Short mmCIF file of C-alpha atoms in Angstrom, two decimals:
data_model
loop_
_atom_site.label_atom_id
_atom_site.label_comp_id
_atom_site.label_asym_id
_atom_site.label_seq_id
_atom_site.Cartn_x
_atom_site.Cartn_y
_atom_site.Cartn_z
CA MET A 40 41.39 -72.27 -42.63
CA THR A 41 44.85 -74.55 -42.03
CA ASP A 42 43.87 -76.97 -44.51
CA ALA A 43 42.21 -76.23 -47.88
CA ALA A 44 41.32 -79.81 -48.94
CA THR A 45 38.52 -79.62 -46.19
CA THR A 46 37.11 -76.35 -47.23
CA ASN A 47 35.71 -74.25 -49.83
CA LEU A 48 39.10 -72.99 -52.02
CA ASP A 49 37.72 -69.71 -52.56
CA PHE A 50 39.00 -68.49 -48.89
CA PRO A 51 42.30 -67.94 -48.11
CA GLU A 52 44.26 -71.35 -46.12
CA TYR A 53 46.74 -70.19 -43.15
CA ASP A 54 50.03 -71.80 -42.94
CA TRP A 55 50.41 -71.81 -39.36
CA THR A 56 52.91 -73.98 -37.51
CA GLY A 57 52.30 -76.18 -34.49
CA ALA A 58 53.48 -74.11 -32.12
CA GLN A 59 51.29 -71.21 -33.38
CA LYS A 60 48.39 -73.46 -33.62
CA SER A 61 48.99 -74.44 -30.01
CA TYR A 62 48.58 -71.04 -28.66
CA VAL A 63 45.77 -70.11 -30.71
CA LEU A 64 43.99 -73.54 -28.86
CA SER A 65 45.55 -72.36 -25.42
CA SER A 66 44.94 -68.76 -25.82
CA PHE A 67 41.30 -69.01 -24.53
CA TYR A 68 41.74 -70.44 -21.12
CA TRP A 69 44.80 -67.69 -20.60
CA GLY A 70 41.46 -65.66 -19.91
CA TYR A 71 39.25 -68.09 -18.97
CA ILE A 72 41.02 -68.52 -15.42
CA ILE A 73 41.30 -64.98 -14.90
CA THR A 74 37.61 -64.36 -14.48
CA GLN A 75 36.12 -67.22 -12.71
CA PHE A 76 36.81 -65.73 -9.13
CA PRO A 77 35.25 -62.23 -10.06
CA ALA A 78 32.27 -64.30 -11.82
CA GLY A 79 31.15 -64.94 -8.37
CA PHE A 80 31.02 -61.59 -6.92
CA LEU A 81 29.50 -60.36 -10.23
CA VAL A 82 26.45 -63.10 -9.97
CA ARG A 83 25.96 -62.23 -6.47
CA ARG A 84 25.57 -58.42 -7.21
CA PHE A 85 23.58 -58.48 -10.59
CA GLY A 86 21.79 -62.04 -10.82
CA ALA A 87 22.30 -64.84 -13.11
CA LYS A 88 20.45 -63.04 -15.77
CA SER A 89 22.18 -60.46 -16.70
CA VAL A 90 25.79 -61.65 -16.27
CA LEU A 91 24.88 -64.59 -18.36
CA PHE A 92 23.90 -62.50 -21.19
CA ILE A 93 27.19 -60.19 -21.20
CA PRO A 94 29.35 -63.14 -22.14
CA THR A 95 27.11 -64.89 -24.56
CA PHE A 96 26.57 -61.70 -26.41
CA ALA A 97 30.15 -60.99 -26.10
CA THR A 98 31.10 -64.06 -27.83
CA ALA A 99 28.85 -63.60 -30.85
CA ILE A 100 30.51 -60.54 -31.35
CA LEU A 101 33.84 -61.91 -31.15
CA SER A 102 33.01 -64.65 -33.20
CA ALA A 103 31.55 -62.54 -35.73
CA LEU A 104 34.71 -60.26 -35.94
CA THR A 105 36.82 -63.49 -36.19
CA PRO A 106 37.23 -63.74 -39.68
CA PHE A 107 38.09 -60.23 -40.22
CA CYS A 108 41.04 -60.38 -37.37
CA ILE A 109 42.45 -63.43 -38.59
CA SER A 110 42.60 -61.77 -42.39
CA TRP A 111 44.33 -58.73 -41.04
CA GLY A 112 46.38 -60.45 -37.97
CA GLY A 113 46.98 -63.60 -38.82
CA TRP A 114 47.25 -66.00 -35.66
CA LYS A 115 48.22 -63.61 -33.32
CA ALA A 116 45.32 -61.44 -33.88
CA PHE A 117 43.15 -64.74 -33.46
CA SER A 118 44.88 -65.82 -29.96
CA VAL A 119 44.32 -62.33 -28.84
CA ILE A 120 40.14 -62.77 -29.86
CA ARG A 121 40.11 -66.35 -27.98
CA VAL A 122 41.67 -64.44 -24.81
CA VAL A 123 38.96 -62.29 -24.61
CA ALA A 124 36.61 -64.29 -25.18
CA GLY A 125 38.06 -66.94 -22.51
CA LEU A 126 37.66 -63.74 -20.08
CA PHE A 127 34.05 -63.17 -20.69
CA GLN A 128 33.31 -67.14 -20.95
CA GLY A 129 35.04 -67.56 -17.27
CA LEU A 130 31.77 -65.88 -15.85
CA ILE A 131 29.09 -68.73 -17.41
CA PHE A 132 29.99 -71.64 -15.10
CA PRO A 133 29.42 -69.82 -11.96
CA CYS A 134 26.53 -67.98 -13.31
CA ILE A 135 25.01 -71.22 -14.21
CA HIS A 136 25.80 -73.26 -10.90
CA GLU A 137 24.16 -69.90 -9.22
CA HIS A 138 21.23 -70.20 -11.57
CA LEU A 139 20.58 -73.36 -11.06
CA ALA A 140 20.92 -73.44 -7.21
CA LYS A 141 17.84 -70.82 -7.52
CA TRP A 142 15.89 -72.54 -9.65
CA SER A 143 16.18 -76.43 -8.90
CA PRO A 144 14.62 -78.12 -5.97
CA PRO A 145 16.30 -80.84 -4.26
CA GLU A 146 14.35 -83.65 -6.28
CA ASP A 147 14.76 -81.96 -9.16
CA ARG A 148 18.24 -80.58 -8.77
CA ASN A 149 19.80 -83.89 -10.88
CA ARG A 150 17.72 -83.60 -13.69
CA LEU A 151 17.97 -79.84 -14.22
CA GLY A 152 21.62 -80.06 -13.77
CA VAL A 153 22.18 -82.81 -16.45
CA PHE A 154 19.74 -80.70 -18.41
CA ALA A 155 21.79 -77.59 -18.54
CA TYR A 156 25.71 -79.17 -18.40
CA SER A 157 24.69 -81.94 -21.44
CA GLY A 158 24.20 -78.99 -23.18
CA ALA A 159 27.93 -78.38 -23.56
CA ASP A 160 28.39 -81.82 -25.16
CA CYS A 161 25.47 -81.76 -27.45
CA GLY A 162 26.91 -78.31 -28.62
CA SER A 163 30.07 -79.74 -29.01
CA VAL A 164 28.34 -82.67 -31.28
CA MET A 165 26.45 -80.16 -33.60
CA ALA A 166 29.30 -78.12 -33.88
CA MET A 167 31.74 -81.03 -35.21
CA ALA A 168 28.92 -82.48 -37.52
CA ILE A 169 27.72 -79.13 -39.06
CA SER A 170 31.24 -77.24 -39.42
CA GLY A 171 32.81 -79.57 -42.14
CA LEU A 172 29.21 -78.48 -44.39
CA ILE A 173 29.74 -75.19 -43.80
CA ALA A 174 33.05 -74.82 -44.02
CA ASN A 175 32.66 -76.34 -47.36
CA SER A 176 29.64 -74.07 -48.38
CA SER A 177 29.61 -70.93 -49.95
CA MET A 178 30.66 -69.36 -46.75
CA GLY A 179 33.47 -71.15 -46.56
CA TRP A 180 35.30 -71.36 -42.99
CA PRO A 181 34.30 -67.83 -41.82
CA GLY A 182 30.85 -69.07 -42.22
CA ILE A 183 31.24 -71.27 -39.14
CA PHE A 184 31.86 -68.35 -36.90
CA TYR A 185 28.75 -66.43 -38.31
CA VAL A 186 26.84 -69.64 -37.80
CA SER A 187 27.97 -69.32 -34.55
CA ALA A 188 27.44 -65.86 -33.89
CA GLY A 189 23.99 -66.16 -34.84
CA ILE A 190 23.04 -68.98 -32.64
CA CYS A 191 24.43 -66.99 -30.04
CA GLY A 192 22.37 -63.75 -30.83
CA VAL A 193 19.11 -65.74 -30.95
CA TRP A 194 19.87 -67.32 -27.52
CA CYS A 195 20.67 -64.06 -26.05
CA LEU A 196 17.09 -62.61 -27.56
CA LEU A 197 15.27 -65.79 -25.82
CA TRP A 198 17.11 -65.36 -22.64
CA LEU A 199 16.16 -61.59 -22.34
CA THR A 200 12.59 -62.77 -23.09
CA LEU A 201 12.58 -65.97 -20.87
CA GLY A 202 15.30 -65.90 -18.19
CA SER A 203 15.00 -64.48 -14.63
CA ASN A 204 16.98 -64.65 -11.69
CA HIS A 205 14.29 -66.49 -9.71
CA ALA A 206 11.23 -67.74 -9.39
CA PRO A 207 9.54 -64.97 -7.37
CA SER A 208 10.42 -62.94 -10.11
CA SER A 209 9.05 -64.85 -13.05
CA HIS A 210 6.24 -63.79 -14.88
CA LEU A 211 6.38 -67.40 -16.69
CA ILE A 212 5.41 -69.77 -14.01
CA GLY A 213 1.86 -69.87 -11.80
CA SER A 214 2.22 -69.46 -8.21
CA ARG A 215 1.81 -73.25 -7.35
CA GLU A 216 5.18 -73.51 -9.05
CA ARG A 217 6.83 -70.65 -7.67
CA ASP A 218 5.76 -71.90 -4.19
CA TYR A 219 6.49 -75.20 -4.66
CA ILE A 220 10.32 -74.27 -5.34
CA GLU A 221 10.74 -71.86 -2.92
CA ARG A 222 9.08 -73.76 -0.08
CA SER A 223 11.20 -76.84 -1.29
CA MET A 224 14.44 -74.50 -0.32
CA ARG A 225 12.73 -73.43 2.68
CA ARG A 226 12.80 -69.92 2.06
CA GLN A 227 10.99 -67.23 3.66
CA ASP A 228 9.24 -64.47 1.70
CA GLY A 229 11.90 -61.73 0.70
CA PHE A 230 14.35 -64.00 0.82
CA HIS A 231 16.41 -62.91 -2.73
CA ALA A 232 16.11 -59.35 -1.09
CA GLN A 233 19.02 -60.22 1.29
CA LYS A 234 22.51 -59.71 0.87
CA ILE A 235 23.90 -62.79 2.80
CA PRO A 236 27.57 -62.44 3.53
CA ILE A 237 29.92 -64.76 2.37
CA PRO A 238 31.66 -66.81 5.56
CA TRP A 239 35.00 -67.13 4.19
CA ARG A 240 37.07 -68.28 7.12
CA ALA A 241 34.35 -70.87 7.80
CA ILE A 242 34.48 -72.11 3.76
CA TRP A 243 38.48 -72.33 3.91
CA SER A 244 38.05 -74.30 7.11
CA SER A 245 35.58 -76.69 6.03
CA VAL A 246 37.00 -80.13 5.21
CA PRO A 247 34.25 -81.36 2.81
CA PHE A 248 34.59 -77.96 0.89
CA TYR A 249 38.32 -79.40 0.34
CA ALA A 250 37.30 -82.34 -0.67
CA LEU A 251 35.43 -81.08 -3.06
CA LEU A 252 37.80 -78.91 -4.21
CA ILE A 253 40.48 -81.64 -4.79
CA VAL A 254 37.99 -83.95 -6.64
CA ARG A 255 37.03 -81.27 -9.14
CA SER A 256 40.81 -80.52 -9.43
CA ALA A 257 41.54 -83.98 -10.29
CA GLN A 258 38.75 -83.65 -13.06
CA GLY A 259 40.48 -80.66 -14.48
CA TRP A 260 43.76 -82.46 -14.40
CA ALA A 261 42.19 -85.26 -16.35
CA ASN A 262 40.07 -83.26 -18.81
CA SER A 263 43.45 -81.91 -19.99
CA THR A 264 45.07 -85.27 -20.84
CA MET A 265 41.87 -87.51 -22.23
CA GLN A 266 40.72 -84.23 -24.33
CA LEU A 267 44.10 -82.74 -25.39
CA GLN A 268 46.68 -85.55 -25.08
CA THR A 269 44.98 -88.57 -26.00
CA PRO A 270 44.60 -87.34 -29.84
CA SER A 271 48.51 -86.72 -29.72
CA TYR A 272 48.96 -90.15 -28.36
CA MET A 273 46.94 -91.76 -31.13
CA HIS A 274 48.88 -89.85 -33.69
CA GLY A 275 52.19 -90.26 -32.23
CA VAL A 276 52.01 -93.93 -31.41
CA LEU A 277 48.92 -95.35 -33.24
CA GLU A 278 49.52 -93.31 -35.82
CA MET A 279 45.87 -92.32 -36.20
CA ASP A 280 45.07 -88.51 -37.46
CA ILE A 281 41.58 -88.47 -34.97
CA LYS A 282 41.68 -84.51 -35.07
CA SER A 283 41.18 -84.43 -39.22
CA ASN A 284 38.25 -86.92 -38.91
CA ALA A 285 35.05 -85.38 -37.23
CA LEU A 286 33.42 -88.76 -36.26
CA TYR A 287 36.37 -89.98 -34.47
CA SER A 288 36.07 -86.47 -32.91
CA ALA A 289 32.43 -86.08 -32.11
CA LEU A 290 32.52 -89.61 -30.79
CA PRO A 291 33.70 -88.52 -26.72
CA PHE A 292 31.35 -86.27 -26.86
CA LEU A 293 28.62 -88.02 -28.11
CA ALA A 294 28.97 -90.65 -25.74
CA MET A 295 29.08 -87.94 -22.70
CA TRP A 296 26.13 -86.57 -23.92
CA CYS A 297 24.24 -89.64 -24.09
CA MET A 298 25.50 -91.35 -20.53
CA SER A 299 24.56 -88.22 -18.95
CA TYR A 300 21.32 -89.23 -19.24
CA VAL A 301 21.68 -92.86 -18.42
CA TYR A 302 23.18 -91.48 -15.08
CA LEU A 303 20.60 -89.51 -14.37
CA VAL A 304 18.07 -92.52 -15.10
CA PHE A 305 19.70 -94.42 -12.58
CA ALA A 306 19.71 -91.55 -10.15
CA ASP A 307 16.21 -90.80 -10.30
CA VAL A 308 15.16 -94.71 -9.85
CA ALA A 309 17.75 -94.86 -7.07
CA MET A 310 16.59 -91.94 -5.21
CA SER A 311 12.85 -92.59 -6.16
CA ARG A 312 12.69 -96.03 -4.32
CA GLN A 313 15.49 -95.05 -1.33
CA TRP A 314 18.14 -97.62 -2.92
CA MET A 315 20.90 -95.32 -0.94
CA SER A 316 21.45 -91.81 0.71
CA LEU A 317 22.32 -88.57 -1.76
CA THR A 318 25.83 -88.72 -0.67
CA THR A 319 25.90 -92.42 -1.15
CA LEU A 320 24.71 -91.67 -4.65
CA ARG A 321 26.88 -89.19 -5.30
CA LYS A 322 30.12 -90.95 -4.46
CA SER A 323 28.89 -94.32 -6.12
CA ILE A 324 28.19 -92.45 -9.19
CA ASN A 325 31.57 -90.25 -9.21
CA THR A 326 33.29 -93.38 -8.51
CA VAL A 327 32.66 -94.82 -11.67
CA SER A 328 32.94 -91.95 -13.65
CA TYR A 329 36.58 -91.39 -12.16
CA TRP A 330 37.85 -94.84 -11.63
CA GLY A 331 36.37 -96.00 -14.88
CA PRO A 332 38.10 -93.83 -16.99
CA ALA A 333 41.42 -94.05 -14.88
CA ALA A 334 41.56 -98.30 -15.83
CA ALA A 335 40.56 -96.89 -19.46
CA LEU A 336 43.45 -94.65 -19.84
CA ILE A 337 45.75 -97.46 -18.56
CA GLY A 338 44.51 -99.37 -21.09
CA ILE A 339 45.11 -97.19 -23.99
CA GLY A 340 48.66 -96.81 -23.14
CA PHE A 341 48.99 -100.33 -23.65
CA LEU A 342 47.62 -100.43 -27.13
CA ASP A 343 50.18 -100.49 -30.90
CA LYS A 344 48.94 -99.21 -34.04
CA SER A 345 47.12 -102.68 -35.06
CA GLN A 346 44.75 -102.29 -32.13
CA THR A 347 43.22 -98.58 -33.49
CA SER A 348 39.66 -99.71 -33.44
CA LEU A 349 40.18 -100.96 -29.62
CA ALA A 350 41.62 -97.89 -28.84
CA ILE A 351 38.51 -95.83 -30.41
CA THR A 352 36.37 -97.82 -28.15
CA LEU A 353 38.25 -97.14 -25.03
CA MET A 354 38.59 -93.41 -25.66
CA THR A 355 34.94 -93.64 -26.03
CA ILE A 356 34.05 -95.25 -22.85
CA ASN A 357 36.65 -93.14 -21.25
CA ALA A 358 34.50 -89.52 -21.87
CA GLY A 359 31.19 -91.82 -21.61
CA LEU A 360 31.91 -92.77 -18.06
CA ASN A 361 33.03 -89.50 -16.92
CA ALA A 362 30.04 -88.17 -17.87
CA GLY A 363 28.90 -89.13 -14.60
CA SER A 364 31.19 -86.30 -12.84
CA GLY A 365 27.91 -84.01 -13.14
CA ILE A 366 25.79 -85.88 -10.90
CA GLY A 367 28.54 -87.23 -9.05
CA SER A 368 30.41 -83.82 -7.72
CA ILE A 369 29.41 -80.97 -9.85
CA LEU A 370 26.13 -80.90 -8.08
CA THR A 371 27.32 -81.63 -4.67
CA ILE A 372 28.31 -77.81 -4.43
CA ILE A 373 24.49 -76.86 -4.51
CA ASP A 374 23.45 -79.69 -2.18
CA MET A 375 26.27 -78.09 0.24
CA SER A 376 25.92 -74.72 -0.06
CA PRO A 377 23.07 -73.39 -2.10
CA ASN A 378 22.96 -69.78 -1.10
CA HIS A 379 27.08 -69.68 -1.77
CA SER A 380 26.82 -71.77 -4.82
CA GLY A 381 28.07 -69.44 -7.50
CA MET A 382 31.08 -68.24 -5.67
CA LEU A 383 32.09 -72.02 -4.67
CA MET A 384 32.18 -73.15 -8.27
CA ALA A 385 34.27 -70.09 -9.23
CA ILE A 386 36.51 -71.31 -6.57
CA VAL A 387 36.23 -74.66 -7.86
CA ASN A 388 36.46 -74.01 -11.63
CA GLY A 389 39.16 -71.58 -11.34
CA ILE A 390 41.52 -73.62 -9.06
CA GLY A 391 40.36 -76.85 -11.49
CA ASN A 392 41.05 -75.22 -14.92
CA ILE A 393 44.60 -74.25 -14.01
CA PHE A 394 46.15 -77.76 -14.80
CA PRO A 395 44.65 -77.36 -18.59
CA LEU A 396 47.59 -74.96 -18.66
CA LEU A 397 50.25 -77.18 -16.38
CA THR A 398 49.49 -80.66 -17.87
CA PRO A 399 50.78 -79.78 -21.50
CA LEU A 400 53.92 -78.41 -19.39
CA LEU A 401 54.23 -81.56 -17.80
CA VAL A 402 53.72 -83.88 -21.17
CA GLY A 403 56.32 -81.95 -22.97
CA VAL A 404 58.73 -82.80 -20.31
CA ILE A 405 57.66 -86.58 -20.07
CA VAL A 406 57.35 -87.12 -23.53
CA THR A 407 60.20 -86.28 -25.81
CA ASP A 408 59.46 -88.72 -28.67
CA MET A 409 55.67 -88.31 -29.25
CA GLY A 410 56.02 -91.84 -30.94
CA SER A 411 57.59 -93.90 -27.55
CA ARG A 412 54.85 -95.59 -25.97
CA SER A 413 56.47 -96.08 -22.58
CA GLN A 414 56.80 -92.50 -21.97
CA TRP A 415 52.83 -92.05 -22.99
CA GLN A 416 52.29 -94.80 -20.30
CA ILE A 417 53.69 -92.57 -17.83
CA VAL A 418 51.29 -89.78 -18.83
CA PHE A 419 48.16 -92.01 -18.56
CA GLY A 420 49.18 -93.93 -15.58
CA LEU A 421 50.09 -90.39 -13.67
CA THR A 422 46.69 -89.22 -14.61
CA ALA A 423 45.03 -92.34 -13.37
CA VAL A 424 46.34 -92.19 -10.03
CA VAL A 425 45.22 -88.28 -9.95
CA PHE A 426 41.81 -89.30 -10.69
CA PHE A 427 42.17 -92.76 -8.11
CA LEU A 428 43.21 -90.12 -5.45
CA GLY A 429 40.88 -87.50 -6.20
CA ASN A 430 38.02 -89.64 -6.17
CA LEU A 431 39.12 -91.37 -2.57
CA VAL A 432 39.64 -88.03 -1.01
CA TYR A 433 36.06 -87.49 -2.00
CA ILE A 434 35.00 -90.63 -1.03
CA ILE A 435 36.23 -90.21 2.75
CA TRP A 436 35.65 -86.37 3.43
CA GLY A 437 33.21 -85.35 0.92
CA THR A 438 29.41 -84.78 1.74
CA THR A 439 25.79 -83.76 0.49
CA ASP A 440 24.88 -82.52 3.74
CA GLN A 441 24.01 -78.55 3.56
CA GLN A 442 26.58 -76.99 5.51
CA ALA A 443 25.99 -74.77 8.91
CA TRP A 444 27.78 -72.21 7.27
CA ASP A 445 25.72 -71.61 4.36
CA ALA A 446 22.61 -70.40 6.47
CA GLU A 447 21.73 -66.84 5.59
CA ASP A 448 21.79 -65.74 9.45
CA TYR A 449 25.12 -67.87 10.01
CA PHE A 450 26.94 -64.88 11.73
CA LYS A 451 24.00 -64.17 13.90
CA GLN A 452 24.03 -67.70 15.02
CA CYS A 453 27.88 -67.16 15.48
CA THR A 454 27.28 -63.99 17.67
CA ARG A 455 24.32 -65.53 19.53
CA ASN A 456 26.67 -68.57 20.43
CA GLY A 457 29.35 -66.12 21.42
CA HIS A 458 27.57 -64.28 23.72
CA GLN A 459 25.70 -67.69 25.12
CA LEU A 460 29.40 -68.87 25.76
CA GLU A 461 30.55 -65.90 27.29
CA GLN A 462 27.74 -65.76 29.36
CA ASN A 463 28.24 -69.81 30.63
CA HIS A 464 32.17 -68.56 31.21
CA THR A 465 30.85 -65.64 33.87
CA THR A 466 28.56 -68.18 35.45
CA ASP A 467 30.88 -70.75 35.99
CA ARG A 468 33.17 -68.30 37.38
CA ASP A 469 30.66 -66.87 39.58
CA ASN A 470 29.96 -70.13 40.94
CA ASP A 471 33.70 -70.98 41.52
CA SER A 472 33.87 -67.85 43.75
CA LYS A 473 30.63 -68.47 45.74
CA THR A 474 32.06 -72.20 45.93
CA THR A 475 35.60 -70.74 47.05
#
């Protein structure tokens, strides 16, 4: 699209400036953050099947319209399309988390969670692998958007046919599997028909929730550095144009995809052989996936242009190690509160994704010379500190224990406890008066 040498020459090339390209790339997040919180309410009200279908179908339509919009309005129209796409796709992760909470028994949660979230890395690898082929074909660069729209459309058809909000509503599983899922989550008949109120005060006064919020915010900060800023460092300091090399660009996502299953195998073995508790397992994996990349980022900052191979290796190791954050801390949301996981994910993901908007501004203040290694070392050192402290908070205060405020009758329990406390006070006063 912006480099005719890499696409079919029969299609137009757009000479956009670096600033215009950055607007196009960042515009997605402008919309993405806005709909995180509403997604939690929507998925509770309408269920994951309906709400997850809407953003995927909308993405298919927007993707199909993108080539026309670009030819009509250039980079500005493209930015608007991406803002709207972000608005719709902000619904996705809270829906996925709510859906996992409904369908994943504790013993299968790691496996189902990895299968679901590693799909994003798999999709990135496949997109990078075939985008160049499509752009050079008779379809040209518009074909990338048309193929993406077609894939989304096929998924929508499969989802409408096969998807269900929860096990009792599915016609594709037997009674034994349905009973296993429901009983493992200690759900009584009619559970899914309940409207469980959200215990806002209890959530916002929960120390484990804040630990989870901090560790996921640290991940948001680090992601924006590793995925968005590291290529700029390699281009400015190491004189590598990593973005133009599909293999180099795909390596981090390939490493994350593969390492997700390495972590999964370890988690399955550790839990089946009872090597450690679930809380210890999640904290251990999260420590590797946070502190390992923190060390790799510092190492990358000390390399020069004669060590490009080592830079690529460290960048790949960085991404691969960080793949453990899924098992390490994302699934903790469901462990702590399966009944409110969609809403908690909306809060955590919404706040965590503020940092991809803020960190480029901070980098712009620190790095005034893109070729200055010392300035980039400050950026990587700061990110490593955020990684370290975020995980340290999680180690100290995080837990996988299901919280008391997750109970479907939490407010009734509070009322009963309040009445009991009042009765105890009344009895104490009566006893005091009799003694007097």
